[in-house]
GROMACS .gro file of C-alpha atoms in nm:
model
  492
    1MET     CA    1  18.298   5.475   9.180
    2PRO     CA    2  18.551   5.463   9.451
    3GLY     CA    3  18.627   5.743   9.682
    4ILE     CA    4  18.914   5.986   9.643
    5LEU     CA    5  19.206   5.921   9.883
    6PHE     CA    6  19.418   6.237   9.958
    7LYS     CA    7  19.702   6.336  10.177
    8THR     CA    8  19.841   6.690  10.198
    9ILE     CA    9  20.121   6.836  10.391
   10ILE     CA   10  20.172   7.203  10.346
   11MET     CA   11  20.402   7.417  10.529
   12ARG     CA   12  20.328   7.792  10.533
   13LYS     CA   13  20.313   8.095  10.760
   14ASN     CA   14  19.960   8.228  10.837
   15PRO     CA   15  19.884   8.586  10.777
   16PHE     CA   16  19.996   8.691  11.121
   17GLY     CA   17  20.336   8.543  11.092
   18ILE     CA   18  20.300   8.202  11.283
   19ALA     CA   19  20.447   7.904  11.101
   20PHE     CA   20  20.188   7.604  11.109
   21ILE     CA   21  20.115   7.285  10.905
   22LEU     CA   22  19.809   7.169  10.742
   23LEU     CA   23  19.771   6.817  10.743
   24SER     CA   24  19.489   6.613  10.584
   25ALA     CA   25  19.468   6.242  10.669
   26GLY     CA   26  19.377   6.013  10.408
   27ILE     CA   27  18.997   5.994  10.385
   28ASN     CA   28  18.777   5.811  10.134
   29LEU     CA   29  18.538   6.082  10.069
   30ASN     CA   30  18.258   5.898   9.897
   31ALA     CA   31  18.287   5.606  10.144
   32GLN     CA   32  18.281   5.789  10.448
   33ASN     CA   33  17.954   5.930  10.570
   34GLN     CA   34  17.849   6.124  10.876
   35ASN     CA   35  17.699   5.824  11.074
   36HIS     CA   36  17.970   5.580  11.051
   37PHE     CA   37  18.298   5.690  11.167
   38THR     CA   38  18.605   5.474  11.247
   39THR     CA   39  18.933   5.569  11.418
   40GLU     CA   40  19.128   5.329  11.190
   41GLY     CA   41  19.420   5.492  11.034
   42LYS     CA   42  19.323   5.849  11.123
   43LYS     CA   43  19.550   6.111  11.287
   44VAL     CA   44  19.425   6.401  11.501
   45ILE     CA   45  19.557   6.755  11.418
   46VAL     CA   46  19.537   6.993  11.699
   47TYR     CA   47  19.520   7.355  11.659
   48THR     CA   48  19.554   7.583  11.954
   49THR     CA   49  19.489   7.951  12.057
   50ALA     CA   50  19.607   8.007  12.430
   51ASP     CA   51  19.675   8.299  12.668
   52SER     CA   52  20.016   8.418  12.757
   53THR     CA   53  20.157   8.233  12.454
   54ASN     CA   54  20.206   8.317  12.075
   55LEU     CA   55  19.976   8.036  11.993
   56ARG     CA   56  19.701   8.175  11.762
   57LEU     CA   57  19.500   7.911  11.559
   58ALA     CA   58  19.858   7.734  11.545
   59THR     CA   59  19.909   7.367  11.476
   60THR     CA   60  20.054   7.223  11.798
   61ASP     CA   61  20.038   6.838  11.776
   62THR     CA   62  19.950   6.534  11.563
   63LEU     CA   63  19.814   6.242  11.785
   64SER     CA   64  19.726   5.883  11.703
   65PHE     CA   65  19.441   5.685  11.859
   66ALA     CA   66  19.531   5.398  12.104
   67ASP     CA   67  19.339   5.145  12.312
   68PHE     CA   68  19.235   5.290  12.666
   69ASP     CA   69  19.050   5.142  12.925
   70GLN     CA   70  18.745   5.261  13.111
   71PRO     CA   71  18.847   5.606  13.243
   72LEU     CA   72  18.840   5.674  13.600
   73GLU     CA   73  18.671   5.954  13.770
   74THR     CA   74  18.998   6.107  13.840
   75GLN     CA   75  19.101   6.123  13.464
   76PRO     CA   76  18.969   6.438  13.267
   77SER     CA   77  18.797   6.293  12.950
   78ILE     CA   78  18.601   6.412  12.633
   79PHE     CA   79  18.367   6.154  12.480
   80VAL     CA   80  18.286   6.194  12.140
   81ASP     CA   81  17.995   5.992  11.962
   82PRO     CA   82  17.931   6.043  11.588
   83SER     CA   83  17.666   5.784  11.584
   84HIS     CA   84  17.388   6.042  11.672
   85THR     CA   85  17.358   6.374  11.458
   86PHE     CA   86  17.178   6.678  11.527
   87GLN     CA   87  17.119   7.020  11.353
   88THR     CA   88  17.284   7.085  11.017
   89PHE     CA   89  17.550   7.377  11.032
   90LEU     CA   90  17.480   7.673  10.817
   91GLY     CA   91  17.778   7.881  10.887
   92ILE     CA   92  17.954   8.163  11.096
   93GLY     CA   93  18.019   8.526  11.000
   94GLY     CA   94  17.972   8.891  11.074
   95ALA     CA   95  17.800   9.221  11.005
   96LEU     CA   96  17.896   9.416  10.685
   97THR     CA   97  17.774   9.746  10.845
   98ASP     CA   98  17.820  10.116  10.743
   99ALA     CA   99  18.082  10.131  10.996
  100ALA     CA  100  18.292   9.838  10.877
  101ALA     CA  101  18.266   9.941  10.512
  102GLU     CA  102  18.362  10.301  10.587
  103THR     CA  103  18.649  10.189  10.802
  104PHE     CA  104  18.743   9.927  10.526
  105ALA     CA  105  18.752  10.219  10.290
  106LYS     CA  106  19.007  10.423  10.465
  107LEU     CA  107  19.264  10.128  10.453
  108PRO     CA  108  19.549  10.096  10.212
  109ALA     CA  109  19.496   9.841   9.944
  110ASP     CA  110  19.714   9.561  10.094
  111LYS     CA  111  19.532   9.593  10.427
  112GLN     CA  112  19.176   9.553  10.246
  113ALA     CA  113  19.329   9.245  10.084
  114GLU     CA  114  19.429   9.109  10.410
  115ILE     CA  115  19.106   9.163  10.572
  116LEU     CA  116  18.896   9.004  10.300
  117GLN     CA  117  19.151   8.707  10.292
  118ASN     CA  118  19.144   8.651  10.679
  119TYR     CA  119  18.761   8.655  10.716
  120PHE     CA  120  18.658   8.504  10.394
  121ASP     CA  121  18.918   8.275  10.261
  122PRO     CA  122  18.849   7.933  10.390
  123GLU     CA  123  19.204   7.801  10.352
  124LYS     CA  124  19.422   8.106  10.424
  125GLY     CA  125  19.147   8.293  10.657
  126ILE     CA  126  18.878   8.170  10.877
  127GLY     CA  127  18.610   8.114  10.615
  128TYR     CA  128  18.321   8.327  10.700
  129THR     CA  129  17.994   8.219  10.506
  130ILE     CA  130  17.728   8.455  10.658
  131GLY     CA  131  17.684   8.830  10.651
  132ARG     CA  132  17.435   9.078  10.789
  133ILE     CA  133  17.348   9.424  10.618
  134ASN     CA  134  17.177   9.709  10.792
  135MET     CA  135  16.873   9.830  10.596
  136ASN     CA  136  16.847  10.203  10.661
  137SER     CA  137  17.088  10.315  10.905
  138CYS     CA  138  17.177  10.166  11.247
  139ASP     CA  139  17.391  10.302  11.535
  140PHE     CA  140  17.696  10.194  11.347
  141SER     CA  141  17.643  10.435  11.069
  142SER     CA  142  17.809  10.774  11.045
  143ASP     CA  143  17.437  10.935  11.012
  144SER     CA  144  17.074  10.862  11.026
  145TYR     CA  145  16.943  10.790  10.678
  146THR     CA  146  16.693  10.612  10.466
  147TYR     CA  147  16.622  10.525  10.102
  148VAL     CA  148  16.291  10.728  10.022
  149ASN     CA  149  16.195  11.087  10.042
  150GLU     CA  150  15.979  11.208  10.336
  151GLY     CA  151  15.624  11.119  10.307
  152ASP     CA  152  15.683  10.884  10.005
  153LYS     CA  153  15.426  10.610  10.102
  154GLU     CA  154  15.442  10.455   9.760
  155LEU     CA  155  15.816  10.444   9.781
  156LYS     CA  156  15.864  10.604   9.433
  157SER     CA  157  16.172  10.772   9.539
  158PHE     CA  158  16.327  10.470   9.653
  159ASN     CA  159  16.703  10.445   9.567
  160ILE     CA  160  17.023  10.309   9.764
  161ALA     CA  161  17.278  10.560   9.637
  162HIS     CA  162  17.373  10.582  10.005
  163ASP     CA  163  17.517  10.240  10.005
  164GLU     CA  164  17.702  10.255   9.683
  165LYS     CA  165  17.983  10.438   9.836
  166PHE     CA  166  18.104  10.215  10.100
  167LYS     CA  167  17.868   9.929  10.171
  168ILE     CA  168  17.813   9.776   9.852
  169PRO     CA  169  18.174   9.785   9.754
  170LEU     CA  170  18.279   9.587  10.072
  171ILE     CA  171  17.977   9.332  10.020
  172LYS     CA  172  18.058   9.261   9.658
  173GLN     CA  173  18.436   9.193   9.754
  174ALA     CA  174  18.338   8.951  10.032
  175ILE     CA  175  18.111   8.776   9.786
  176GLU     CA  176  18.396   8.742   9.548
  177LYS     CA  177  18.639   8.619   9.817
  178THR     CA  178  18.391   8.348   9.924
  179GLY     CA  179  18.338   8.237   9.556
  180GLY     CA  180  17.963   8.338   9.591
  181LYS     CA  181  17.936   8.104   9.890
  182ILE     CA  182  17.805   8.359  10.156
  183HIS     CA  183  17.453   8.376  10.303
  184LEU     CA  184  17.368   8.735  10.313
  185PHE     CA  185  17.080   8.875  10.535
  186ILE     CA  186  16.922   9.220  10.593
  187SER     CA  187  16.800   9.381  10.900
  188PRO     CA  188  16.628   9.705  10.974
  189TRP     CA  189  16.676   9.907  11.278
  190SER     CA  190  16.397  10.155  11.204
  191PRO     CA  191  16.148  10.256  10.950
  192PRO     CA  192  16.177  10.615  10.824
  193GLU     CA  193  16.066  10.869  11.104
  194TRP     CA  194  15.739  10.977  10.927
  195MET     CA  195  15.629  10.604  10.943
  196LYS     CA  196  15.660  10.612  11.305
  197ASP     CA  197  15.432  10.727  11.588
  198ASN     CA  198  15.726  10.919  11.759
  199ASN     CA  199  15.832  11.076  11.427
  200ASP     CA  200  16.190  10.970  11.520
  201MET     CA  201  16.411  10.709  11.386
  202LEU     CA  202  16.567  10.696  11.726
  203HIS     CA  203  16.440  10.622  12.073
  204GLY     CA  204  16.195  10.334  11.996
  205GLY     CA  205  15.858  10.428  11.884
  206LYS     CA  206  15.631  10.205  11.680
  207LEU     CA  207  15.537  10.169  11.300
  208LYS     CA  208  15.203  10.338  11.251
  209THR     CA  209  14.947  10.088  11.123
  210GLU     CA  210  14.897  10.292  10.833
  211PHE     CA  211  15.226  10.213  10.709
  212TYR     CA  212  15.236   9.854  10.775
  213GLN     CA  213  15.214   9.775  10.391
  214SER     CA  214  15.444  10.037  10.286
  215TRP     CA  215  15.715   9.929  10.526
  216ALA     CA  216  15.656   9.566  10.402
  217ASN     CA  217  15.711   9.686  10.046
  218TYR     CA  218  16.027   9.857  10.176
  219TYR     CA  219  16.203   9.523  10.231
  220ILE     CA  220  16.114   9.415   9.871
  221LYS     CA  221  16.251   9.716   9.706
  222TYR     CA  222  16.588   9.671   9.918
  223ILE     CA  223  16.602   9.327   9.827
  224GLN     CA  224  16.558   9.405   9.443
  225ALA     CA  225  16.805   9.708   9.450
  226LEU     CA  226  17.088   9.488   9.617
  227GLU     CA  227  17.028   9.200   9.370
  228LYS     CA  228  17.060   9.453   9.083
  229HIS     CA  229  17.404   9.531   9.213
  230GLY     CA  230  17.471   9.147   9.195
  231ILE     CA  231  17.419   9.093   9.577
  232PRO     CA  232  17.197   8.792   9.627
  233VAL     CA  233  16.988   8.844   9.946
  234TRP     CA  234  16.938   8.497  10.136
  235GLY     CA  235  16.722   8.625  10.413
  236LEU     CA  236  16.580   8.898  10.628
  237THR     CA  237  16.493   8.961  10.974
  238VAL     CA  238  16.171   9.141  11.069
  239GLN     CA  239  16.334   9.397  11.326
  240ASN     CA  240  16.643   9.448  11.536
  241GLU     CA  241  16.579   9.434  11.897
  242PRO     CA  242  16.194   9.489  11.886
  243MET     CA  243  16.173   9.522  12.255
  244ALA     CA  244  16.461   9.775  12.319
  245LYS     CA  245  16.396  10.158  12.341
  246GLN     CA  246  16.745  10.255  12.220
  247THR     CA  247  16.912  10.599  12.190
  248TRP     CA  248  16.980  10.498  11.831
  249GLU     CA  249  16.771  10.361  11.545
  250SER     CA  250  16.497  10.136  11.712
  251CYS     CA  251  16.145  10.030  11.668
  252MET     CA  252  15.932   9.821  11.912
  253TYR     CA  253  15.698   9.536  11.837
  254THR     CA  254  15.502   9.326  12.093
  255ALA     CA  255  15.470   8.964  12.004
  256GLU     CA  256  15.121   9.036  11.876
  257GLU     CA  257  15.225   9.330  11.684
  258GLU     CA  258  15.525   9.110  11.518
  259LYS     CA  259  15.275   8.862  11.470
  260ASN     CA  260  15.031   9.081  11.271
  261PHE     CA  261  15.302   9.232  11.055
  262ILE     CA  262  15.446   8.887  10.965
  263LYS     CA  263  15.111   8.714  10.908
  264ASN     CA  264  14.924   9.012  10.728
  265TYR     CA  265  15.197   9.206  10.562
  266LEU     CA  266  15.552   9.085  10.548
  267GLY     CA  267  15.496   8.717  10.489
  268PRO     CA  268  15.217   8.785  10.207
  269THR     CA  269  15.429   9.058  10.039
  270LEU     CA  270  15.734   8.844  10.021
  271GLN     CA  271  15.518   8.569   9.875
  272LYS     CA  272  15.343   8.789   9.641
  273ASN     CA  273  15.675   8.922   9.488
  274ASN     CA  274  15.817   8.571   9.450
  275PHE     CA  275  16.060   8.609   9.745
  276SER     CA  276  15.906   8.293   9.940
  277SER     CA  277  16.253   8.129   9.925
  278LYS     CA  278  16.405   8.431  10.116
  279LYS     CA  279  16.469   8.310  10.489
  280LEU     CA  280  16.243   8.514  10.718
  281ILE     CA  281  16.377   8.531  11.050
  282ALA     CA  282  16.173   8.659  11.360
  283TRP     CA  283  16.263   8.831  11.694
  284ASP     CA  284  16.618   8.907  11.639
  285HIS     CA  285  16.671   9.006  12.004
  286ASN     CA  286  16.809   8.847  12.333
  287ARG     CA  287  16.774   8.514  12.478
  288ASP     CA  288  16.582   8.627  12.785
  289LEU     CA  289  16.233   8.669  12.599
  290LEU     CA  290  16.335   8.412  12.323
  291TYR     CA  291  16.082   8.147  12.415
  292GLN     CA  292  15.799   8.405  12.475
  293ARG     CA  293  15.852   8.551  12.148
  294ALA     CA  294  15.892   8.223  11.943
  295SER     CA  295  15.600   8.046  12.097
  296ALA     CA  296  15.370   8.358  12.043
  297LEU     CA  297  15.476   8.351  11.674
  298LEU     CA  298  15.523   7.990  11.606
  299ASN     CA  299  15.204   7.849  11.767
  300ASP     CA  300  15.015   8.038  11.532
  301ALA     CA  301  15.010   7.841  11.210
  302GLN     CA  302  14.919   8.127  10.978
  303THR     CA  303  15.227   8.319  11.115
  304ALA     CA  304  15.468   8.026  11.133
  305LYS     CA  305  15.413   7.944  10.767
  306TYR     CA  306  15.598   8.237  10.669
  307ILE     CA  307  15.899   8.213  10.928
  308TRP     CA  308  16.218   8.004  10.831
  309GLY     CA  309  16.379   8.060  11.191
  310ILE     CA  310  16.409   8.269  11.514
  311GLY     CA  311  16.720   8.493  11.568
  312PHE     CA  312  16.854   8.591  11.902
  313HIS     CA  313  17.128   8.806  12.053
  314TRP     CA  314  17.365   8.752  12.353
  315TYR     CA  315  17.293   9.072  12.554
  316GLU     CA  316  17.069   8.942  12.832
  317SER     CA  317  17.338   8.924  13.082
  318TRP     CA  318  17.226   9.277  13.209
  319ASN     CA  319  16.945   9.118  13.390
  320GLY     CA  320  17.132   8.856  13.562
  321GLY     CA  321  17.342   8.611  13.332
  322LEU     CA  322  17.336   8.421  13.009
  323GLN     CA  323  17.009   8.212  12.938
  324PHE     CA  324  17.155   7.950  12.696
  325GLU     CA  325  16.861   7.715  12.800
  326ASN     CA  326  16.607   7.927  12.634
  327VAL     CA  327  16.754   7.832  12.294
  328LYS     CA  328  16.713   7.479  12.394
  329ARG     CA  329  16.375   7.522  12.477
  330VAL     CA  330  16.277   7.673  12.146
  331ALA     CA  331  16.471   7.404  11.961
  332GLU     CA  332  16.292   7.120  12.157
  333SER     CA  333  15.948   7.287  12.096
  334PHE     CA  334  15.972   7.380  11.743
  335PRO     CA  335  16.215   7.150  11.575
  336ASN     CA  336  16.098   7.244  11.220
  337LYS     CA  337  16.248   7.591  11.264
  338GLU     CA  338  16.590   7.704  11.274
  339LEU     CA  339  16.771   7.901  11.546
  340LEU     CA  340  17.062   8.139  11.487
  341LEU     CA  341  17.252   8.403  11.670
  342THR     CA  342  17.210   8.718  11.480
  343GLU     CA  343  17.419   8.960  11.681
  344GLY     CA  344  17.681   8.945  11.950
  345CYS     CA  345  17.967   9.198  12.049
  346ASN     CA  346  18.167   9.312  12.359
  347SER     CA  347  18.175   9.666  12.478
  348PRO     CA  348  18.255   9.934  12.584
  349PHE     CA  349  18.548   9.993  12.359
  350SER     CA  350  18.881  10.095  12.503
  351TRP     CA  351  19.234  10.032  12.381
  352ASN     CA  352  19.345   9.979  12.748
  353THR     CA  353  19.147   9.655  12.761
  354ILE     CA  354  19.160   9.527  12.376
  355ASP     CA  355  19.379   9.234  12.451
  356ASP     CA  356  19.201   9.117  12.763
  357TRP     CA  357  19.167   8.746  12.727
  358LYS     CA  358  18.824   8.746  12.849
  359TRP     CA  359  18.678   8.888  12.511
  360GLY     CA  360  18.765   8.593  12.322
  361GLU     CA  361  18.654   8.347  12.594
  362GLU     CA  362  18.301   8.520  12.586
  363TYR     CA  363  18.298   8.436  12.223
  364GLY     CA  364  18.401   8.060  12.289
  365LEU     CA  365  18.136   8.042  12.581
  366ASN     CA  366  17.856   8.158  12.385
  367MET     CA  367  17.921   7.979  12.068
  368LEU     CA  368  17.970   7.625  12.233
  369HIS     CA  369  17.647   7.669  12.419
  370ASP     CA  370  17.446   7.800  12.126
  371PHE     CA  371  17.551   7.526  11.911
  372ASN     CA  372  17.509   7.236  12.182
  373ASN     CA  373  17.150   7.389  12.226
  374GLY     CA  374  17.058   7.389  11.863
  375ALA     CA  375  17.168   7.697  11.682
  376VAL     CA  376  17.258   7.626  11.320
  377ALA     CA  377  17.443   7.955  11.262
  378TRP     CA  378  17.618   8.231  11.439
  379THR     CA  379  17.667   8.595  11.323
  380ASP     CA  380  17.896   8.832  11.491
  381TRP     CA  381  17.849   9.217  11.494
  382ASN     CA  382  18.075   9.444  11.287
  383VAL     CA  383  18.367   9.264  11.100
  384LEU     CA  384  18.570   9.581  11.143
  385LEU     CA  385  18.576   9.905  11.355
  386ASP     CA  386  18.842  10.175  11.366
  387GLU     CA  387  19.051  10.306  11.640
  388GLN     CA  388  18.755  10.465  11.838
  389GLY     CA  389  18.530  10.164  11.820
  390GLY     CA  390  18.324  10.304  11.535
  391PRO     CA  391  18.224  10.525  11.350
  392ASN     CA  392  17.900  10.542  11.545
  393HIS     CA  393  17.689  10.838  11.521
  394VAL     CA  394  17.540  10.815  11.900
  395GLY     CA  395  17.860  10.725  12.059
  396ASN     CA  396  17.780  10.364  12.128
  397PHE     CA  397  18.130  10.225  12.061
  398CYS     CA  398  18.228   9.852  12.085
  399PHE     CA  399  18.466   9.595  12.007
  400ALA     CA  400  18.516   9.415  11.656
  401PRO     CA  401  18.734   9.119  11.620
  402VAL     CA  402  18.951   9.337  11.404
  403HIS     CA  403  19.031   9.705  11.463
  404ALA     CA  404  19.193   9.933  11.220
  405LYS     CA  405  19.412  10.240  11.317
  406THR     CA  406  19.303  10.426  10.990
  407LYS     CA  407  19.574  10.704  11.004
  408GLU     CA  408  19.838  10.450  11.037
  409GLY     CA  409  19.675  10.198  10.806
  410THR     CA  410  19.748   9.906  11.048
  411LEU     CA  411  19.525   9.632  11.189
  412HIS     CA  412  19.487   9.492  11.508
  413TYR     CA  413  19.340   9.129  11.558
  414MET     CA  414  19.161   9.076  11.905
  415ASN     CA  415  19.178   8.735  12.049
  416SER     CA  416  18.800   8.686  11.974
  417PHE     CA  417  18.893   8.663  11.608
  418TYR     CA  418  19.095   8.347  11.683
  419TYR     CA  419  18.824   8.205  11.913
  420ILE     CA  420  18.567   8.255  11.642
  421GLY     CA  421  18.809   8.109  11.379
  422HIS     CA  422  18.844   7.790  11.588
  423PHE     CA  423  18.470   7.730  11.495
  424SER     CA  424  18.428   7.896  11.156
  425LYS     CA  425  18.743   7.762  10.966
  426PHE     CA  426  18.703   7.391  11.066
  427ILE     CA  427  18.320   7.352  11.078
  428ARG     CA  428  18.185   7.398  10.741
  429PRO     CA  429  17.832   7.444  10.600
  430GLY     CA  430  17.656   7.105  10.590
  431ALA     CA  431  17.821   6.974  10.881
  432LYS     CA  432  17.604   6.781  11.148
  433ARG     CA  433  17.660   6.834  11.519
  434ILE     CA  434  17.757   6.530  11.708
  435ILE     CA  435  17.790   6.458  12.079
  436SER     CA  436  18.108   6.555  12.245
  437SER     CA  437  18.072   6.514  12.627
  438SER     CA  438  18.310   6.634  12.894
  439ASN     CA  439  18.354   6.496  13.258
  440ARG     CA  440  18.502   6.818  13.361
  441ALA     CA  441  18.297   7.133  13.419
  442GLN     CA  442  18.629   7.312  13.323
  443LEU     CA  443  18.646   7.154  12.989
  444LEU     CA  444  18.368   7.284  12.763
  445THR     CA  445  18.318   7.101  12.432
  446THR     CA  446  18.128   7.060  12.124
  447ALA     CA  447  18.176   6.860  11.797
  448PHE     CA  448  18.068   6.834  11.438
  449ILE     CA  449  18.124   6.603  11.143
  450ASN     CA  450  18.163   6.765  10.804
  451THR     CA  451  18.024   6.637  10.479
  452ASN     CA  452  18.381   6.531  10.377
  453GLY     CA  453  18.399   6.303  10.665
  454LYS     CA  454  18.625   6.520  10.893
  455LEU     CA  455  18.538   6.522  11.247
  456VAL     CA  456  18.603   6.841  11.434
  457VAL     CA  457  18.599   6.867  11.832
  458ILE     CA  458  18.633   7.199  12.003
  459VAL     CA  459  18.764   7.204  12.372
  460MET     CA  460  18.770   7.528  12.558
  461ASN     CA  461  18.930   7.575  12.888
  462PRO     CA  462  18.826   7.898  13.063
  463THR     CA  463  19.019   7.837  13.375
  464GLY     CA  464  19.382   7.910  13.482
  465GLU     CA  465  19.443   7.536  13.525
  466ARG     CA  466  19.647   7.283  13.290
  467PHE     CA  467  19.471   6.968  13.199
  468SER     CA  468  19.589   6.645  13.058
  469TYR     CA  469  19.279   6.457  12.909
  470ARG     CA  470  19.184   6.199  12.682
  471MET     CA  471  18.959   6.229  12.393
  472TYR     CA  472  18.761   5.919  12.337
  473LEU     CA  473  18.585   5.767  12.026
  474GLY     CA  474  18.455   5.451  12.148
  475LYS     CA  475  18.738   5.235  12.298
  476LYS     CA  476  18.996   5.442  12.118
  477ALA     CA  477  19.135   5.756  12.275
  478VAL     CA  478  19.407   6.010  12.220
  479LEU     CA  479  19.593   6.178  12.504
  480SER     CA  480  19.603   6.565  12.483
  481THR     CA  481  19.672   6.878  12.691
  482SER     CA  482  19.442   7.187  12.758
  483LEU     CA  483  19.644   7.489  12.838
  484PRO     CA  484  19.515   7.747  13.090
  485HIS     CA  485  19.277   7.986  12.917
  486SER     CA  486  19.293   7.818  12.578
  487ILE     CA  487  19.073   7.680  12.311
  488VAL     CA  488  19.179   7.395  12.076
  489THR     CA  489  19.008   7.242  11.764
  490LEU     CA  490  19.093   6.884  11.710
  491VAL     CA  491  19.058   6.764  11.349
  492ILE     CA  492  19.000   6.377  11.282
   0.00000   0.00000   0.00000
């Protein structure tokens, strides 16, 4: 059956009032595949977000390919090669925390609808396809809570009535907005205090060995409870930040302790309850110890068989800088396991700095490097916070891509929202990463080819310099411009 050719031109204003054009070049959807890409008859649509302009995910150009000679060293260039494909893209999303849900509930209906559309609608919004859910309370909850009565080792009192007020309604609306096409995973910050050696959900502590099985059963209970509410759980992480003794909910595991818990308790318990299909994600902490933890777990076959992937965060800069190479080391050593960023955010919160351009650039920098080093997915922290950078019961306030002034019923979109959107809106689940190589350190780039044959190239310029550059596909190229402190997505 021949492929379907289509061409659309749609004029509209985006949700933020900026006029733009969506162009879809004629593509033979069945004949085009991810390994054989031709520039013949193709146009390049350029979407731009740039500092000191009103450009936010705005269509700024339509380019045509032409013949170009060998580039000189003096000519900034991006070289895209679709003939080699790498990891399969899973998606991008954010955390549907208590804080996000409580803030969402305080908004008027039209602003709630706006949030849902702008995050989860793939056409009118930025197309999130991942959501993270806290199991028990976290710092971004208004209080500390669990789902069982104190001392109930058998979990007979288990219920999630706490989540039914704010969190579950938000999650269900997100599911509806994506048409059910969202991967939801749960993460615990701490077991109940009576299961821990410090008798405190906060300030670190460890899970007592006599409660290992009860705690493994707890995940099962939570997954079952969510699914009774029509919330399908795709996966789970073992423990949020298992090497951090925090002032908020936290619980510490060494590599050996996490291995023991997965191998002898959590893994078998998932299997026993017919939840082997749930994606078990280990580590869920920073890139600094990423290889050490991954190797300890994945070099043990009896542990590795239960693990789908390794999650990581981006907060290691406190010890000297970001360590993107550790993502690559794990990808190289364990190619049969997946890698994904499970949390990242900027802090400390302040309205005085909320529009600083660096916040978006930090997202762009991290996402580009993580995907180029083998990550299949990327999950931001809170999707929505209030005018204080919370609510947060320990005062650990931070930024989210969108903040609400709840008393006024207004929303403020940070530039980070648009930087994320340059990836999430255009790279869709099932895409394959391909090579995009830059001859300028000032121009950062990554590229993917979607299952429908559309090629997506992202170019980020974190400098104050303006660049004219060529984007090459073989011997064909288009001439484009990178504005100072900008990110562009080129869709071919």
